[in-house]
Coordinates of C-alpha atoms in Angstrom, one line a residue:
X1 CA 290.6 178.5 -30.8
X2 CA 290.3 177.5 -34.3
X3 CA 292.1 174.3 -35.9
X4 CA 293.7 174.4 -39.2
X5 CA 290.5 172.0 -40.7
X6 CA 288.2 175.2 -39.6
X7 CA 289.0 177.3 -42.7
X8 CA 288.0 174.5 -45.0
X9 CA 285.0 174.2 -43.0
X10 CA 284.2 177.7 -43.3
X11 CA 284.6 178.1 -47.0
X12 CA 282.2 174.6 -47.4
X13 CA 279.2 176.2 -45.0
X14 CA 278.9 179.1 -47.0
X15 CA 281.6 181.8 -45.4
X16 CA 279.9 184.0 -42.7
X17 CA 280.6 182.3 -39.9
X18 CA 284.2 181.9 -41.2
X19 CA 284.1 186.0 -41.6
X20 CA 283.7 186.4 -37.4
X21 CA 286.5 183.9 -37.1
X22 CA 288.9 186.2 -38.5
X23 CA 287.7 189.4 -37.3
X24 CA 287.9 187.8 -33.8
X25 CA 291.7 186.7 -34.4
X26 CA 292.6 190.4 -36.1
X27 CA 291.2 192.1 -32.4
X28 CA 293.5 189.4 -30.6
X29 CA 296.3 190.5 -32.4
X30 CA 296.1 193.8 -32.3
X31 CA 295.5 194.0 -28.6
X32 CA 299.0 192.3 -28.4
X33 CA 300.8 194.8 -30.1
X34 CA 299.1 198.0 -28.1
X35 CA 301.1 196.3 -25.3
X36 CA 304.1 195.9 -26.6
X37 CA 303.9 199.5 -28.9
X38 CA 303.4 203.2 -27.0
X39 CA 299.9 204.6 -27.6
X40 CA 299.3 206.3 -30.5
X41 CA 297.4 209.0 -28.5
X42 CA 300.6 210.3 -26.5
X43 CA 302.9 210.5 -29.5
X44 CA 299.4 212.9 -31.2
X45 CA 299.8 215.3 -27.8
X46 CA 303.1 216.1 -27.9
X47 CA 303.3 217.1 -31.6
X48 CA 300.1 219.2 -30.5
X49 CA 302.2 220.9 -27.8
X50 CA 305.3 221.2 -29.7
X51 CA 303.5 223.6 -32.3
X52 CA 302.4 226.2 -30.0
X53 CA 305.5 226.8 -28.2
X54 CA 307.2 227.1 -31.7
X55 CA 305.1 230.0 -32.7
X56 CA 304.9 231.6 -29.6
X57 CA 308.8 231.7 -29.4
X58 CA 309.2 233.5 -32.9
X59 CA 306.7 236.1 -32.1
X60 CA 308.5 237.0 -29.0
X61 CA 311.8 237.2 -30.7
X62 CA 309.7 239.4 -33.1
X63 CA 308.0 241.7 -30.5
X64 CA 311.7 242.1 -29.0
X65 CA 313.0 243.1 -32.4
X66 CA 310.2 246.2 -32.5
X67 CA 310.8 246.9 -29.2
X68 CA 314.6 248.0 -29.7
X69 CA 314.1 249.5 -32.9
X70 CA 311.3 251.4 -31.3
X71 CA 314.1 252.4 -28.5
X72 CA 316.6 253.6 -30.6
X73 CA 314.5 255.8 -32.9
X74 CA 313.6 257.7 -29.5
X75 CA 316.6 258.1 -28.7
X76 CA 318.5 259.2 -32.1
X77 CA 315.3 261.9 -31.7
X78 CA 315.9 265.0 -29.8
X79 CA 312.5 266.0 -27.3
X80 CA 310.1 268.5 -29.0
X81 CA 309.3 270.0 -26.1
X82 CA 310.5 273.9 -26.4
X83 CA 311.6 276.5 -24.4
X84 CA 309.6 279.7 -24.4
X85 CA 310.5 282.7 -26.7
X86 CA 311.5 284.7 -24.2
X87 CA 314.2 281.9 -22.4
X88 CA 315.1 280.0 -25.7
X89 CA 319.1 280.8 -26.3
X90 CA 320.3 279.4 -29.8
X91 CA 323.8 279.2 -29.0
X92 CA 322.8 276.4 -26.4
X93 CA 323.6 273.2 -27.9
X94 CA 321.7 270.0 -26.5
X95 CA 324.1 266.2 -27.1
X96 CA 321.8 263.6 -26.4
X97 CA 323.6 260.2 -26.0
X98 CA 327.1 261.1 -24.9
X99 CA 328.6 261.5 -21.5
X100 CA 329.0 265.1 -21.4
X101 CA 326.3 266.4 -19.7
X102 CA 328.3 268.0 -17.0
X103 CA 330.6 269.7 -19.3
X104 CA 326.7 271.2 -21.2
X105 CA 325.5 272.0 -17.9
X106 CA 328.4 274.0 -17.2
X107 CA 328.4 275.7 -20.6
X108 CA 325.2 276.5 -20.1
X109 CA 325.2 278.3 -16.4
X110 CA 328.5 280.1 -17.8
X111 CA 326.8 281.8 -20.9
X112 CA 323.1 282.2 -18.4
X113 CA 325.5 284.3 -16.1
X114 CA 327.0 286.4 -18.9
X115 CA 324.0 287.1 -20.3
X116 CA 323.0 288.6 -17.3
X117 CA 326.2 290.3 -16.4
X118 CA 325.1 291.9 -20.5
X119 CA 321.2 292.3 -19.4
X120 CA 322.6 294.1 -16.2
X121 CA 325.4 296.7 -18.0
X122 CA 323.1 297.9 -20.7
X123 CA 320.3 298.7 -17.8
X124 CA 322.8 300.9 -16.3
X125 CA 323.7 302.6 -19.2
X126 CA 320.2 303.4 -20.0
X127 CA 319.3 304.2 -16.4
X128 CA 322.8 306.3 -16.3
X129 CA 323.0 308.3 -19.0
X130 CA 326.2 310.5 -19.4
X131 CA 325.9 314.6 -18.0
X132 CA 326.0 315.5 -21.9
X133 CA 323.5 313.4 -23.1
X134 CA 321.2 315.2 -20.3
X135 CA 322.8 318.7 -21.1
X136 CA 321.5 318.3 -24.7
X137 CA 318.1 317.5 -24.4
X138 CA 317.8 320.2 -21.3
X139 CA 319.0 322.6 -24.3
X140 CA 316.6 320.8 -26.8
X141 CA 313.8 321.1 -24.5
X142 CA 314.2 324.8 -23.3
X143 CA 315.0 326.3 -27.2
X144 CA 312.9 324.7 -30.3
X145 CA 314.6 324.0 -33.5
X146 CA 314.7 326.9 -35.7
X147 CA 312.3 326.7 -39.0
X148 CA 314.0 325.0 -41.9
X149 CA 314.4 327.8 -44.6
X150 CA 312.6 326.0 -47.2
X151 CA 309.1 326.1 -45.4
X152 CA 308.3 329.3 -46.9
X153 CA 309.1 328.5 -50.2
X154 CA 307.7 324.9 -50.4
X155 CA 304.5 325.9 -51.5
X156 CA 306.0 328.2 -54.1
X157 CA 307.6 325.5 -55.9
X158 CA 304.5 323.0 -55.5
X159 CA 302.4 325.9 -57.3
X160 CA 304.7 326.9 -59.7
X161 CA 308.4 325.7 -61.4
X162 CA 311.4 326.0 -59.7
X163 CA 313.9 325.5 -62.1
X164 CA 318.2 327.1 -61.4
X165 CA 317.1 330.3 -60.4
X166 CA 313.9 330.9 -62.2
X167 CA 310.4 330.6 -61.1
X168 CA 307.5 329.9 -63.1
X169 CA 304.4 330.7 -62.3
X170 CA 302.3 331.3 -65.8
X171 CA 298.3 331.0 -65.7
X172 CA 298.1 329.4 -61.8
X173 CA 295.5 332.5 -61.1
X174 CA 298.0 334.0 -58.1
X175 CA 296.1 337.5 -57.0
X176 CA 299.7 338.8 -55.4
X177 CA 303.4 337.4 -56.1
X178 CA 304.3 334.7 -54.2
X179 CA 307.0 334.2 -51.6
X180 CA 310.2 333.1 -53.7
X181 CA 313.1 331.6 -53.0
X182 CA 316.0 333.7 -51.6
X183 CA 318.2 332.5 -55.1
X184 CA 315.9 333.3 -57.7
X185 CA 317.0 335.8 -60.4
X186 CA 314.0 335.1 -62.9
X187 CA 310.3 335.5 -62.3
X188 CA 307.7 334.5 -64.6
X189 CA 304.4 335.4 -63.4
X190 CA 302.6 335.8 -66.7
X191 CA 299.0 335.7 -67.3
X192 CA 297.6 335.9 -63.7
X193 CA 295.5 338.0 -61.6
X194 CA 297.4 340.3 -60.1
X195 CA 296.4 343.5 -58.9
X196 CA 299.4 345.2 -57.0
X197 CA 303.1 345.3 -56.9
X198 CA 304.4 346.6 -53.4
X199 CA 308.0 346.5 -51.8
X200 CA 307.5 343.8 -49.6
X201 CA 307.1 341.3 -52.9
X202 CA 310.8 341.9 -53.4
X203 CA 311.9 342.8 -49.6
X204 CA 314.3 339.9 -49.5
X205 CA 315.4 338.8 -52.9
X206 CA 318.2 341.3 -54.1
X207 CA 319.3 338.8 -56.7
X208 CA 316.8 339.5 -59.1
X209 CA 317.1 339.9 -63.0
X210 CA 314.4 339.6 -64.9
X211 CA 310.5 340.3 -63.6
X212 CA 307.8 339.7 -66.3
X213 CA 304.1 340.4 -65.1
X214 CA 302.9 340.2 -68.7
X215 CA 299.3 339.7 -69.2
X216 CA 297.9 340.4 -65.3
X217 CA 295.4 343.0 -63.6
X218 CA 298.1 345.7 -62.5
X219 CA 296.7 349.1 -61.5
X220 CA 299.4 350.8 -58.7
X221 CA 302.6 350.0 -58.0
X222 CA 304.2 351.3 -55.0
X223 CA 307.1 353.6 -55.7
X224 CA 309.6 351.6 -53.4
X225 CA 308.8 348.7 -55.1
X226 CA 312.2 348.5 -56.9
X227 CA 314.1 350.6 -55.3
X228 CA 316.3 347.7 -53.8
X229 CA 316.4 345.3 -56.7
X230 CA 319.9 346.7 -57.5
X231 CA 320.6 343.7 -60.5
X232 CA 317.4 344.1 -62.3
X233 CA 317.6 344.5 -65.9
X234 CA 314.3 343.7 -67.5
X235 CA 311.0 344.7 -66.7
X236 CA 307.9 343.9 -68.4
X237 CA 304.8 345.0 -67.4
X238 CA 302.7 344.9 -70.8
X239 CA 299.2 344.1 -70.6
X240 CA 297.8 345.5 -67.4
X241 CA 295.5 348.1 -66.6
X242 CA 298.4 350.8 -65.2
X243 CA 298.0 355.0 -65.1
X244 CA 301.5 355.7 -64.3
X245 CA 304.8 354.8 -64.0
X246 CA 306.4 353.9 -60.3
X247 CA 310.0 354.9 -60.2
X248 CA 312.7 352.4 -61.7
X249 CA 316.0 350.8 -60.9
X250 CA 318.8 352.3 -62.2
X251 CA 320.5 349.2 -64.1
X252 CA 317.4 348.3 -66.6
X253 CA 318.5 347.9 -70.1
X254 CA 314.7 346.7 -71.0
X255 CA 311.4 348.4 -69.9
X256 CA 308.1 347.3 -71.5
X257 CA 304.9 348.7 -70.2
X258 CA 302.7 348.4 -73.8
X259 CA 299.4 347.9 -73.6
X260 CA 298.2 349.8 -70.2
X261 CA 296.7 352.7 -69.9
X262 CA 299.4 354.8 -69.1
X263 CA 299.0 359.0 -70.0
X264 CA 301.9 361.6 -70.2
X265 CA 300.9 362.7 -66.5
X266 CA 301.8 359.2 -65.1
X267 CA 305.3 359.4 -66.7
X268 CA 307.8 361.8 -64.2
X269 CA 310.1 364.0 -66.2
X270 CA 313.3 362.4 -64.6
X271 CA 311.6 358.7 -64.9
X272 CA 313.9 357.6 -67.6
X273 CA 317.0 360.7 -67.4
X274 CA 319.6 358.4 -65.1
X275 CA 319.1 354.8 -66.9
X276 CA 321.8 355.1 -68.5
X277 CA 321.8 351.3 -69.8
X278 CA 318.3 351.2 -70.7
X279 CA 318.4 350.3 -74.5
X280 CA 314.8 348.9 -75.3
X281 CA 311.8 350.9 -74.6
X282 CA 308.3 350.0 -75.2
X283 CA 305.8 352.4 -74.7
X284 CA 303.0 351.3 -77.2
X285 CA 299.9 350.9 -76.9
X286 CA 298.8 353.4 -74.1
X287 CA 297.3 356.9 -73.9
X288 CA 300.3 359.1 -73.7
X289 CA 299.9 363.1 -75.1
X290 CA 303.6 363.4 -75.8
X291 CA 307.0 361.9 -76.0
X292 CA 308.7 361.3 -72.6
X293 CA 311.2 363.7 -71.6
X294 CA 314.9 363.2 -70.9
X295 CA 315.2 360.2 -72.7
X296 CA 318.6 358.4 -72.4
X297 CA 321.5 358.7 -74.7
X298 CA 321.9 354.8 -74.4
X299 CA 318.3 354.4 -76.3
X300 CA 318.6 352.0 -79.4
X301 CA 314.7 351.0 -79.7
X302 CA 312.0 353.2 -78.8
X303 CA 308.2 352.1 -79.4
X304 CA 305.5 355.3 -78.9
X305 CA 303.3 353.8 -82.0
X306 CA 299.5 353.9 -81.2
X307 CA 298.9 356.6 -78.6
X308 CA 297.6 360.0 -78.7
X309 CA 301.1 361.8 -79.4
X310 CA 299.8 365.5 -81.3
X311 CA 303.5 367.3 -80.7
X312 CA 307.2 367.2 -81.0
X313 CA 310.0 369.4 -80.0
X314 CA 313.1 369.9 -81.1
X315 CA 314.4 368.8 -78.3
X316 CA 312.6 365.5 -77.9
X317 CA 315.3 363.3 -80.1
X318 CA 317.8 366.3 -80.5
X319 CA 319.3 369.5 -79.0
X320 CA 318.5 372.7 -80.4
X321 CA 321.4 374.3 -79.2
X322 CA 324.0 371.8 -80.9
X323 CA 323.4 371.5 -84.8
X324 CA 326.3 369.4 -84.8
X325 CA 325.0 366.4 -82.4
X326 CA 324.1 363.5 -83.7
X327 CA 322.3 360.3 -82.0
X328 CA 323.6 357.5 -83.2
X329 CA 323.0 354.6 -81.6
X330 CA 319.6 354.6 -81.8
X331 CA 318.2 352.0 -84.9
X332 CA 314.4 352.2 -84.2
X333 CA 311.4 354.7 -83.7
X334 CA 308.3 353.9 -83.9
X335 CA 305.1 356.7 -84.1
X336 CA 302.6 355.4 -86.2
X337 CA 299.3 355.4 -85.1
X338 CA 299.3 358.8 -83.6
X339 CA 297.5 361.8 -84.8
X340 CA 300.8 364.0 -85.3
X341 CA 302.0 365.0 -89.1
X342 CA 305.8 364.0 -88.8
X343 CA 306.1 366.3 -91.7
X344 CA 305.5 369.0 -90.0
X345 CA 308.4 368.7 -87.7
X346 CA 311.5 368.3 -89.9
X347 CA 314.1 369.8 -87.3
X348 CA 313.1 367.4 -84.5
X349 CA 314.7 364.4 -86.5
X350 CA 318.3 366.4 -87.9
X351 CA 320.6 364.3 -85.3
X352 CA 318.5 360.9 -86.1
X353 CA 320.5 358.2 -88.4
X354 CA 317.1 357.1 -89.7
X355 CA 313.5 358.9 -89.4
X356 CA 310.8 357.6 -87.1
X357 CA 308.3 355.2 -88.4
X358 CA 305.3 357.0 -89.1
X359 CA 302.7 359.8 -90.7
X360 CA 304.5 362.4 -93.0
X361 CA 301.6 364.1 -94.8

């Protein structure tokens, strides 16, 4: 223990000594407070504990959080897991959530059984089908389907033009006329290579009108050939490589047969006698001798100009016996080109309106 006459003491010897004094009386002192105070050691631990806990709390409140938000997206989510094509219904509704699940159950097993009760009817009707149904298709079966009409004259129209009745079929190199519609009242088979006409071309088309072979290879034609085209009123068979003349129908009011090789032997004396609307005739162009015979009173154009006529009668154009006749409706005749001296003939052209076209001297 130190005196109060130490301090002086101290300061006179210098100081050091006095300096362990007082470090000697700070320890005493503070080792009388540490009694009296709580160590600061405990109060240090329990502020070190007290942190952890905190944290450890909030992130369980936030884990919780994630947890229920987590839960209610899978359930506001209907399951992807899908029915195959085969069992998958649309009209089946799925409530997810709700306390109806016996009423969708029962929804459900009432539209599975109609759908059967559906599945079940329509295989009886297929597997039952009614006596007339079965009567039909024995009748089908046993007698085919007639051919359409149209199949033979299909490829007619794809090779030529089928056009209201007419048929066109101009420089398409056909050797024979084609099978033609049942309708058609015009044919146009110009400028081809036919070589024959025959009855069978027109067997089955009484309708027709007009024929024009113009410009083809025609040697023969068959007699018959015409005989049953009852309407026809022009005939053209100019440019070909004819002898004769076939025998023609009875209602032509145009013939023309120019340019062949046709001679007075090829023409029949009655050929022309019973047209008796044939107006136009055109006989240029050939090898006849003479002037047909029997022409008909209904004549207005007659063309005989380049062939090898060397005669007339009195009686081609006129009758002999009737001074007084005259021919009046005929407007044209042509003979030039031929050897014969009209001149030389003046009573073969007395009934005549106007004299033939020709040589006079």
């Amino acid at each position: 223990m130190s005196t109060a006459g130490e301090p002086s003491r101290c300061m006179a010897r210098g100081g050091s000594p006095c300096r362990r004094t007082a470090l000697r009386a700070a320890g005493h002192e503070a080792m009388q407070q540490s009694e009296t105070d709580p160590p600061p050691s405990s109060l240090g631990l329990i502020h070190r504990h007290e942190l952890p806990l905190t944290k450890t709390t909030k992130t369980f409140k936030t884990s919780t959080t994630m947890l229920q938000s987590v839960l209610l997206l899978l359930l506001s989510v209907p399951p992807m897991k899908l029915a195959p094509a085969a069992q998958q219904d649309p009209r089946i509704t799925y409530h997810y959530g709700t306390d109806h699940s016996e009423e969708t159950l029962f929804s459900q097993d009432s539209e599975d059984k109609h759908l059967d009760r559906k599945n079940i009817k329509e295989k009886e009707t297929v597997i039952l089908p009614d006596e007339k149904s079965v009567q039909l298709q024995k009748d089908e079966s046993v007698t085919p389907p007639s051919p359409k009409k149209e199949s033979d004259e299909m490829p007619t129209c794809l090779l030529c033009v089928c056009l209201s009745g007419s048929v066109y079929c101009e420089e398409v190199d056909i050797d024979a006329v084609p099978p033609l519609p049942k309708e058609s009242a015009y044919l146009y088979a110009r400028f081809n290579k036919i070589k024959k006409l025959t009855a069978k071309d027109f067997a089955d088309i009484p309708n027709l009108r007009r024929l024009d072979f113009t410009g083809n290879l025609i040697e023969d034609i068959e007699d018959g050939t015409f005989s049953k085209l009852s309407l026809l009123e022009e005939l053209t068979l100019a440019e070909n490589q004819l002898l004769k003349l076939p025998v023609l129908p009875p209602k032509l009011t145009l013939f023309n047969a120019k340019y062949n090789k046709i001679k007075s032997r090829g023409i029949k004396a009655n050929t022309f006698k019973k047209l008796n609307n044939l107006s136009f005739l055109y006989l240029d162009h050939n090898a006849l001798e003479s002037v047909p015979l029997n022409l008909p009173e209904s004549l207005r154009v007659i063309h005989l100009q380049f062939n090898n006529i060397t005669s007339i009668t009195d009686d081609t154009f006129c009758k002999a016996n009737d001074t007084r006749y005259i021919r009046d409706r005929i407007e044209e005749i042509r003979l030039e080109g031929n050897p014969i001296i009209l001149g030389k003939h003046p009573n073969s052209f007395i009934c005549l309106k106007r004299l033939p076209v020709g040589s006079y001297f």
